CSV table of C-alpha atoms and ligand atoms in Angstrom, one decimal:
chain,number,residue,atom,x,y,z
A,1,MET,CA,25.9,-4.5,-4.2
A,2,SER,CA,27.1,-2.3,-7.0
A,3,TYR,CA,24.7,-0.7,-9.5
A,4,ASP,CA,24.6,1.0,-12.9
A,5,ARG,CA,21.5,2.9,-11.9
A,6,LEU,CA,19.7,3.1,-8.6
A,7,VAL,CA,16.1,3.8,-7.9
A,8,LEU,CA,15.7,4.9,-4.3
A,9,ALA,CA,12.2,4.0,-3.1
A,10,ALA,CA,12.7,3.4,0.6
A,11,GLY,CA,9.5,5.3,1.7
A,12,SER,CA,9.0,7.3,4.8
A,13,GLN,CA,8.7,6.8,8.5
A,14,LEU,CA,6.7,8.5,11.2
A,15,ALA,CA,8.6,11.4,12.6
A,16,ARG,CA,9.5,10.8,16.2
A,17,PRO,CA,10.6,14.1,17.7
A,18,THR,CA,12.2,14.2,21.2
A,19,VAL,CA,9.0,14.4,23.1
A,20,PRO,CA,9.5,13.0,26.6
A,21,GLY,CA,7.8,9.6,27.0
A,22,LEU,CA,6.9,9.1,23.3
A,23,ALA,CA,9.0,6.0,22.7
A,24,GLU,CA,7.8,4.3,26.0
A,25,HIS,CA,4.2,5.2,26.2
A,26,ALA,CA,2.8,6.1,22.7
A,27,PHE,CA,1.3,3.9,20.0
A,28,ASP,CA,1.3,4.6,16.3
A,29,VAL,CA,-0.1,3.1,13.1
A,30,ASP,CA,3.0,3.7,10.9
A,31,GLN,CA,3.9,0.1,10.2
A,32,ILE,CA,1.7,-2.9,10.3
A,33,GLU,CA,3.5,-4.3,13.4
A,34,ALA,CA,2.8,-1.0,15.3
A,35,ALA,CA,-0.9,-1.1,14.2
A,36,VAL,CA,-1.2,-4.6,15.4
A,37,ARG,CA,0.3,-3.7,18.7
A,38,LEU,CA,-2.3,-0.9,19.1
A,39,GLU,CA,-5.1,-3.2,18.2
A,40,ASN,CA,-4.0,-5.8,20.7
A,41,HIS,CA,-3.7,-3.1,23.4
A,42,ILE,CA,-7.2,-1.9,22.7
A,43,LYS,CA,-8.5,-5.5,22.9
A,44,SER,CA,-6.8,-5.9,26.3
A,45,LEU,CA,-8.4,-2.8,27.7
A,46,LYS,CA,-11.5,-4.9,28.7
A,47,ASN,CA,-9.3,-6.7,31.2
A,48,ARG,CA,-8.3,-3.6,33.0
A,49,PRO,CA,-10.5,-2.0,35.8
A,50,TYR,CA,-12.8,0.7,34.8
A,51,SER,CA,-11.4,4.2,34.8
A,52,ALA,CA,-11.8,7.3,32.6
A,53,ALA,CA,-8.3,6.9,31.4
A,54,ARG,CA,-9.0,3.3,30.3
A,55,ASN,CA,-12.0,4.5,28.2
A,56,THR,CA,-10.2,7.4,26.6
A,57,VAL,CA,-8.1,7.3,23.5
A,58,VAL,CA,-5.9,10.4,22.7
A,59,VAL,CA,-4.8,10.9,19.2
A,60,ALA,CA,-1.9,13.3,18.9
A,61,GLY,CA,-2.1,15.1,15.6
A,62,GLY,CA,-5.2,16.0,13.5
A,63,GLY,CA,-3.9,15.4,10.0
A,64,PHE,CA,-4.9,12.6,7.6
A,65,THR,CA,-3.6,9.8,9.8
A,66,GLY,CA,-4.9,11.4,13.0
A,67,ILE,CA,-8.4,11.9,11.7
A,68,GLU,CA,-8.7,8.5,10.2
A,69,THR,CA,-7.4,6.9,13.4
A,70,GLY,CA,-9.5,9.1,15.6
A,71,THR,CA,-12.8,8.6,13.8
A,72,GLU,CA,-12.3,4.8,13.7
A,73,MET,CA,-11.7,4.6,17.4
A,74,PRO,CA,-15.2,5.1,19.0
A,75,ALA,CA,-16.6,1.9,17.3
A,76,ARG,CA,-13.5,-0.1,18.1
A,77,LEU,CA,-13.6,0.9,21.8
A,78,ARG,CA,-17.3,0.2,22.1
A,79,ALA,CA,-16.9,-3.2,20.5
A,80,VAL,CA,-14.2,-4.1,23.1
A,81,LEU,CA,-15.7,-2.5,26.2
A,82,ASP,CA,-19.1,-4.1,25.6
A,83,GLY,CA,-21.7,-2.2,27.5
A,84,ASP,CA,-19.4,0.7,28.5
A,85,GLN,CA,-20.7,3.6,26.3
A,86,ASP,CA,-18.8,6.4,28.0
A,87,VAL,CA,-15.8,6.1,25.7
A,88,ARG,CA,-13.9,9.2,24.8
A,89,VAL,CA,-11.7,9.9,21.7
A,90,ILE,CA,-9.8,13.1,21.8
A,91,ILE,CA,-7.8,14.5,18.8
A,92,ILE,CA,-5.2,17.1,19.9
A,93,ASP,CA,-3.9,19.5,17.3
A,94,ARG,CA,-1.6,22.5,17.4
A,95,ALA,CA,-3.6,24.3,14.7
A,96,PRO,CA,-6.3,26.7,15.6
A,97,GLN,CA,-9.0,24.9,13.6
A,98,ILE,CA,-10.3,21.4,13.2
A,99,GLY,CA,-8.8,19.8,10.1
A,100,ALA,CA,-6.8,23.0,9.4
A,101,THR,CA,-4.6,21.4,6.7
A,102,MET,CA,-7.5,19.7,4.9
A,103,GLY,CA,-9.1,22.7,3.2
A,104,ALA,CA,-12.6,24.2,3.5
A,105,GLY,CA,-14.3,21.6,1.3
A,106,ILE,CA,-13.5,18.7,3.7
A,107,ARG,CA,-13.6,20.5,7.0
A,108,ALA,CA,-17.3,20.6,7.3
A,109,SER,CA,-17.5,16.8,6.8
A,110,ILE,CA,-14.8,16.3,9.4
A,111,ILE,CA,-16.7,18.4,11.9
A,112,GLU,CA,-20.0,16.7,11.1
A,113,ALA,CA,-18.4,13.2,11.4
A,114,SER,CA,-16.6,14.1,14.6
A,115,GLU,CA,-19.9,15.3,16.2
A,116,HIS,CA,-21.8,12.3,15.0
A,117,LEU,CA,-19.1,9.9,16.4
A,118,GLY,CA,-18.5,11.8,19.6
A,119,VAL,CA,-14.9,12.5,18.7
A,120,GLU,CA,-13.7,15.6,20.6
A,121,TRP,CA,-11.0,18.0,19.3
A,122,VAL,CA,-8.6,20.0,21.4
A,123,VAL,CA,-7.1,22.6,19.0
A,124,ASN,CA,-4.5,25.2,19.7
A,125,ALA,CA,-2.8,22.7,21.9
A,126,THR,CA,0.6,21.1,21.9
A,127,VAL,CA,1.3,17.7,23.4
A,128,ALA,CA,4.4,18.3,25.6
A,129,ALA,CA,5.0,14.7,26.7
A,130,VAL,CA,3.4,11.3,27.0
A,131,ASP,CA,3.3,9.6,30.3
A,132,ALA,CA,1.7,6.4,31.7
A,133,ASN,CA,-1.5,8.3,32.5
A,134,GLY,CA,-1.9,10.3,29.4
A,135,VAL,CA,-0.6,13.5,27.9
A,136,PRO,CA,0.5,16.8,29.6
A,137,LEU,CA,-0.2,19.7,27.2
A,138,ALA,CA,2.1,22.7,26.8
A,139,ASP,CA,-0.4,24.9,28.5
A,140,GLY,CA,-0.4,22.9,31.7
A,141,ARG,CA,-3.5,20.8,31.2
A,142,HIS,CA,-3.3,17.0,31.5
A,143,ILE,CA,-5.5,14.6,29.6
A,144,GLU,CA,-5.9,11.2,31.1
A,145,SER,CA,-5.6,8.2,28.8
A,146,GLN,CA,-4.2,4.7,28.7
A,147,THR,CA,-4.0,4.8,24.9
A,148,VAL,CA,-2.1,7.6,23.2
A,149,VAL,CA,-1.6,7.3,19.4
A,150,TRP,CA,1.1,9.5,17.9
A,151,THR,CA,0.4,10.5,14.2
A,152,VAL,CA,2.4,13.8,13.9
A,153,GLY,CA,4.3,14.0,10.7
A,154,PHE,CA,6.4,11.8,8.4
A,155,ARG,CA,10.0,11.9,7.3
A,156,ALA,CA,11.6,10.4,4.2
A,157,SER,CA,13.9,7.5,4.7
A,158,PRO,CA,17.2,8.5,6.3
A,159,LEU,CA,18.9,6.9,3.2
A,160,THR,CA,18.1,10.2,1.5
A,161,GLU,CA,20.6,11.9,3.8
A,162,GLN,CA,23.4,10.0,2.1
A,163,MET,CA,22.7,11.7,-1.3
A,164,ASN,CA,24.6,14.8,-2.0
A,165,SER,CA,21.5,16.7,-3.2
A,166,THR,CA,18.8,19.1,-2.2
A,167,ARG,CA,16.0,17.9,0.1
A,168,ASP,CA,12.7,19.4,1.1
A,169,ALA,CA,11.6,19.9,4.7
A,170,GLN,CA,10.4,16.3,5.0
A,171,GLY,CA,13.8,15.0,3.7
A,172,ARG,CA,12.6,14.2,0.2
A,173,LEU,CA,15.1,14.4,-2.6
A,174,HIS,CA,14.5,17.0,-5.3
A,175,VAL,CA,14.2,15.2,-8.7
A,176,ASP,CA,14.0,16.4,-12.3
A,177,GLU,CA,11.0,15.7,-14.6
A,178,ASN,CA,12.4,12.2,-15.3
A,179,LEU,CA,12.7,11.5,-11.6
A,180,LYS,CA,16.5,11.6,-11.6
A,181,VAL,CA,17.9,13.1,-8.4
A,182,PHE,CA,19.4,16.5,-8.9
A,183,GLY,CA,23.2,16.4,-8.8
A,184,GLN,CA,23.3,12.6,-9.3
A,185,ASP,CA,24.0,10.9,-12.7
A,186,ASN,CA,22.7,7.5,-11.9
A,187,VAL,CA,20.2,7.8,-9.0
A,188,TYR,CA,16.4,8.1,-9.4
A,189,ALA,CA,13.9,8.5,-6.6
A,190,ALA,CA,10.3,7.5,-6.4
A,191,GLY,CA,7.5,7.5,-3.8
A,192,ASP,CA,7.8,9.1,-0.4
A,193,VAL,CA,11.5,9.9,-0.9
A,194,ALA,CA,10.9,12.0,-4.1
A,195,TYR,CA,10.0,15.6,-4.2
A,196,ALA,CA,8.6,15.7,-7.7
A,197,ALA,CA,6.6,18.3,-9.6
A,198,THR,CA,3.3,16.8,-10.8
A,199,ASP,CA,2.6,19.6,-13.3
A,200,ASP,CA,3.8,23.0,-14.5
A,201,LEU,CA,1.5,24.8,-12.0
A,202,GLY,CA,3.7,24.5,-9.0
A,203,ASN,CA,2.1,21.3,-7.5
A,204,PHE,CA,4.3,18.6,-6.1
A,205,ALA,CA,3.6,14.9,-5.3
A,206,ALA,CA,2.3,14.3,-1.8
A,207,MET,CA,3.6,11.5,0.4
A,208,SER,CA,0.7,9.3,-0.7
A,209,CYS,CA,0.2,6.0,-2.4
A,210,GLN,CA,-1.7,7.8,-5.1
A,211,HIS,CA,1.6,9.5,-6.1
A,212,ALA,CA,3.9,6.7,-5.1
A,213,ILE,CA,2.3,4.2,-7.5
A,214,SER,CA,2.6,6.5,-10.4
A,215,LEU,CA,6.1,7.7,-9.5
A,216,GLY,CA,7.2,4.1,-9.3
A,217,ARG,CA,6.0,3.5,-12.9
A,218,TYR,CA,7.8,6.5,-14.3
A,219,ALA,CA,11.0,5.8,-12.3
A,220,GLY,CA,11.1,2.2,-13.5
A,221,ASN,CA,10.5,3.2,-17.1
A,222,ASN,CA,13.0,6.0,-17.0
A,223,VAL,CA,15.8,4.1,-15.4
A,224,ALA,CA,15.4,1.4,-18.0
A,225,ALA,CA,15.2,4.0,-20.8
A,226,ASP,CA,18.4,5.5,-19.5
A,227,LEU,CA,20.3,2.2,-19.6
A,228,LEU,CA,18.9,1.4,-23.0
A,229,GLY,CA,19.7,4.9,-24.4
A,230,VAL,CA,16.1,5.7,-25.3
A,231,ALA,CA,14.1,8.8,-24.5
A,232,PRO,CA,12.6,9.0,-21.0
A,233,THR,CA,9.0,9.8,-20.3
A,234,PRO,CA,8.7,12.9,-18.2
A,235,TYR,CA,6.6,12.4,-15.0
A,236,ARG,CA,3.2,14.1,-15.1
A,237,GLN,CA,0.3,13.5,-12.8
A,238,PRO,CA,-2.1,16.5,-13.0
A,239,LYS,CA,-5.0,14.7,-11.3
A,240,TYR,CA,-5.1,14.9,-7.6
A,241,VAL,CA,-7.8,13.4,-5.4
A,242,THR,CA,-8.2,12.7,-1.7
A,243,CYS,CA,-10.3,10.1,0.0
A,244,LEU,CA,-10.5,10.5,3.8
A,245,ASP,CA,-12.0,7.8,5.9
A,246,LEU,CA,-14.3,9.0,8.7
A,247,GLY,CA,-15.2,5.9,10.6
A,248,VAL,CA,-18.8,4.6,10.6
A,249,TRP,CA,-19.9,8.1,9.5
A,250,GLY,CA,-18.5,7.3,6.1
A,251,ALA,CA,-15.8,9.1,4.2
A,252,VAL,CA,-15.2,12.2,2.0
A,253,TYR,CA,-13.8,12.3,-1.5
A,254,THR,CA,-12.4,15.4,-3.2
A,255,GLU,CA,-10.9,16.2,-6.6
A,256,GLY,CA,-8.3,18.9,-7.4
A,257,TRP,CA,-5.5,20.5,-5.3
A,258,ASP,CA,-8.2,22.9,-3.9
A,259,ARG,CA,-10.1,19.7,-2.7
A,260,GLN,CA,-13.5,20.2,-4.3
A,261,LEU,CA,-16.1,18.0,-2.6
A,262,LYS,CA,-17.3,15.2,-4.9
A,263,LEU,CA,-18.6,12.4,-2.7
A,264,VAL,CA,-19.5,12.1,1.0
A,265,LYS,CA,-20.6,9.5,3.5
A,266,GLU,CA,-21.6,6.1,2.1
A,267,GLU,CA,-20.6,6.8,-1.5
A,268,ALA,CA,-17.1,8.0,-0.5
A,269,LYS,CA,-16.8,5.1,1.9
A,270,GLU,CA,-17.5,2.7,-0.9
A,271,LEU,CA,-14.7,4.2,-2.9
A,272,LYS,CA,-12.3,4.2,0.1
A,273,THR,CA,-13.0,0.5,0.7
A,274,GLN,CA,-12.3,-0.2,-3.0
A,275,ILE,CA,-9.0,1.7,-2.7
A,276,ASN,CA,-8.0,0.0,0.5
A,277,THR,CA,-9.0,-3.5,-0.5
A,278,GLN,CA,-8.1,-3.5,-4.3
A,279,TRP,CA,-6.3,-0.5,-5.7
A,280,ILE,CA,-3.3,-0.4,-3.3
A,281,TYR,CA,-2.3,-4.0,-3.8
A,282,PRO,CA,0.6,-4.7,-6.2
A,283,PRO,CA,-0.2,-6.7,-9.3
A,284,ALA,CA,0.0,-10.5,-9.3
A,285,ALA,CA,3.5,-12.0,-9.5
A,286,ASP,CA,3.1,-12.7,-13.1
A,287,ARG,CA,5.5,-11.2,-15.7
A,288,ALA,CA,2.9,-10.0,-18.2
A,289,THR,CA,0.5,-8.6,-15.5
A,290,ALA,CA,3.3,-6.9,-13.6
A,291,LEU,CA,4.8,-5.2,-16.7
A,292,ALA,CA,1.3,-4.1,-17.9
A,293,ALA,CA,0.7,-2.6,-14.4
A,294,ALA,CA,4.1,-0.8,-14.6
A,295,ASP,CA,3.2,1.2,-17.7
A,296,PRO,CA,3.5,5.0,-16.9
A,297,MET,CA,1.0,5.7,-19.6
A,298,ILE,CA,-1.8,4.0,-17.7
A,299,PRO,CA,-4.5,6.7,-17.4
A,300,VAL,CA,-5.3,7.8,-13.9
A,301,ALA,CA,-8.9,6.7,-13.3
B,401,FAD,C1,-1.3,5.0,8.5
B,401,FAD,C2,-1.1,5.4,7.1
B,401,FAD,C3,-2.2,5.6,6.3
B,401,FAD,C4,-2.0,6.1,5.0
B,401,FAD,N1,-3.1,6.3,4.2
B,401,FAD,C5,-3.0,6.7,2.9
B,401,FAD,C6,-4.1,6.9,2.1
B,401,FAD,O1,-5.2,6.7,2.5
B,401,FAD,N2,-3.9,7.3,0.8
B,401,FAD,C7,-2.6,7.5,0.3
B,401,FAD,O2,-2.5,7.9,-0.8
B,401,FAD,N3,-1.6,7.3,1.1
B,401,FAD,C8,-1.7,6.9,2.4
B,401,FAD,N4,-0.6,6.7,3.2
B,401,FAD,C9,0.7,7.0,2.6
B,401,FAD,C10,1.3,5.8,1.8
B,401,FAD,O3,1.2,4.7,2.5
B,401,FAD,C11,2.7,6.1,1.3
B,401,FAD,O4,2.7,7.4,0.7
B,401,FAD,C12,3.2,5.1,0.4
B,401,FAD,O5,3.2,3.8,1.0
B,401,FAD,C13,4.6,5.4,-0.1
B,401,FAD,O6,5.1,4.4,-0.9
B,401,FAD,P1,6.6,4.1,-1.1
B,401,FAD,O7,6.7,3.0,-2.0
B,401,FAD,O8,7.3,5.4,-1.3
B,401,FAD,O9,7.1,3.7,0.4
B,401,FAD,P2,6.6,2.4,1.3
B,401,FAD,O10,5.3,1.9,0.9
B,401,FAD,O11,6.9,2.8,2.7
B,401,FAD,O12,7.7,1.3,0.9
B,401,FAD,C14,9.1,1.4,1.1
B,401,FAD,C15,9.6,0.1,1.3
B,401,FAD,O13,11.0,0.1,1.4
B,401,FAD,C16,11.5,-0.7,2.4
B,401,FAD,N5,12.7,-0.2,2.9
B,401,FAD,C17,12.9,0.9,3.7
B,401,FAD,N6,14.2,1.1,3.9
B,401,FAD,C18,14.9,0.1,3.4
B,401,FAD,C19,16.3,-0.2,3.3
B,401,FAD,N7,17.2,0.5,3.9
B,401,FAD,N8,16.6,-1.3,2.6
B,401,FAD,C20,15.7,-2.1,2.0
B,401,FAD,N9,14.3,-1.8,2.0
B,401,FAD,C21,14.0,-0.7,2.7
B,401,FAD,C22,10.4,-0.7,3.4
B,401,FAD,O14,10.4,-1.9,4.2
B,401,FAD,C23,9.1,-0.7,2.5
B,401,FAD,O15,8.7,-2.0,2.1
B,401,FAD,C24,-0.7,6.3,4.5
B,401,FAD,C25,0.4,6.0,5.3
B,401,FAD,C26,0.2,5.6,6.6
B,401,FAD,C27,1.4,5.4,7.5
């Protein structure tokens, strides 16, 4: 199909490096189909004979996805394995500290939640491969598990590689303040494919729905403005928050790029549930509602 203007908004995918056995033996939660496959596998564990490996889930990667997946797992495993209480959930991370990329404000909550839930961390460790019985680590250790979940890193859609433009380390296209791709006259980028400045202080949009929703509004507005010959609205999103789910312990909510702690446990969980069950859904398929929801001037609550 030909176009006058293009908005590239093809999202990102889980990075799948050439780790031996990854494709054959690891699960992930990147797409809904993959998450369902993991859920079905966990439900099927009760039909397998008892072993330490059956009762152990290994989560490779201790970033946002790894922490949310890991802290959810003890309750899921216990629900499936009925009386079996000796479940183990182990998060493996290369960094020297638990929650190293999360910032000091959140780290204490991650540690408290992990201890409360019985989630173990193996830090300073690199998953070297995934096999049918678990994961060999680069230092020679082997952790036995029949459920390995890979959560390490994301990459922007490979479509970005077709643009003759600058990209960041995750493959995102550098865009100007109107979200037009540098070096391209007719191409805009939004969401996980866009490397966009959120303010004049040196902060850039994260690969998050928080930024993707707003970037989509601006890109849609500006591509239409471009066609109509009216002034674009420069993208600005100075407010940055994080809300990290921590299983039945609760959640943690922070504000600011330095992640100042604002809510913990039940209060943060309530907000997280609201985000997951209401905020992230697109507006109803009704012209007036959809257009109202697409307004880039909607204040960030
Ligand atoms: C497990 C997980 C948990 C997350 N949790 C959070 C969270 O708590 N908070 C948060 O802010 N963010 C979270 N994120 C990140 C968030 O989901 C993404 O940042 C957001 O979805 C990006 O939006 P997007 O529109 O750019 O891309 P997507 O939502 O990925 O949408 C891209 C769309 O493009 C389609 N597409 C791709 N390629 C093509 C093609 N070639 N042709 C046609 N269509 C194509 C895809 O099918 C998809 O529908 C999470 C992500 C994951 C994987």
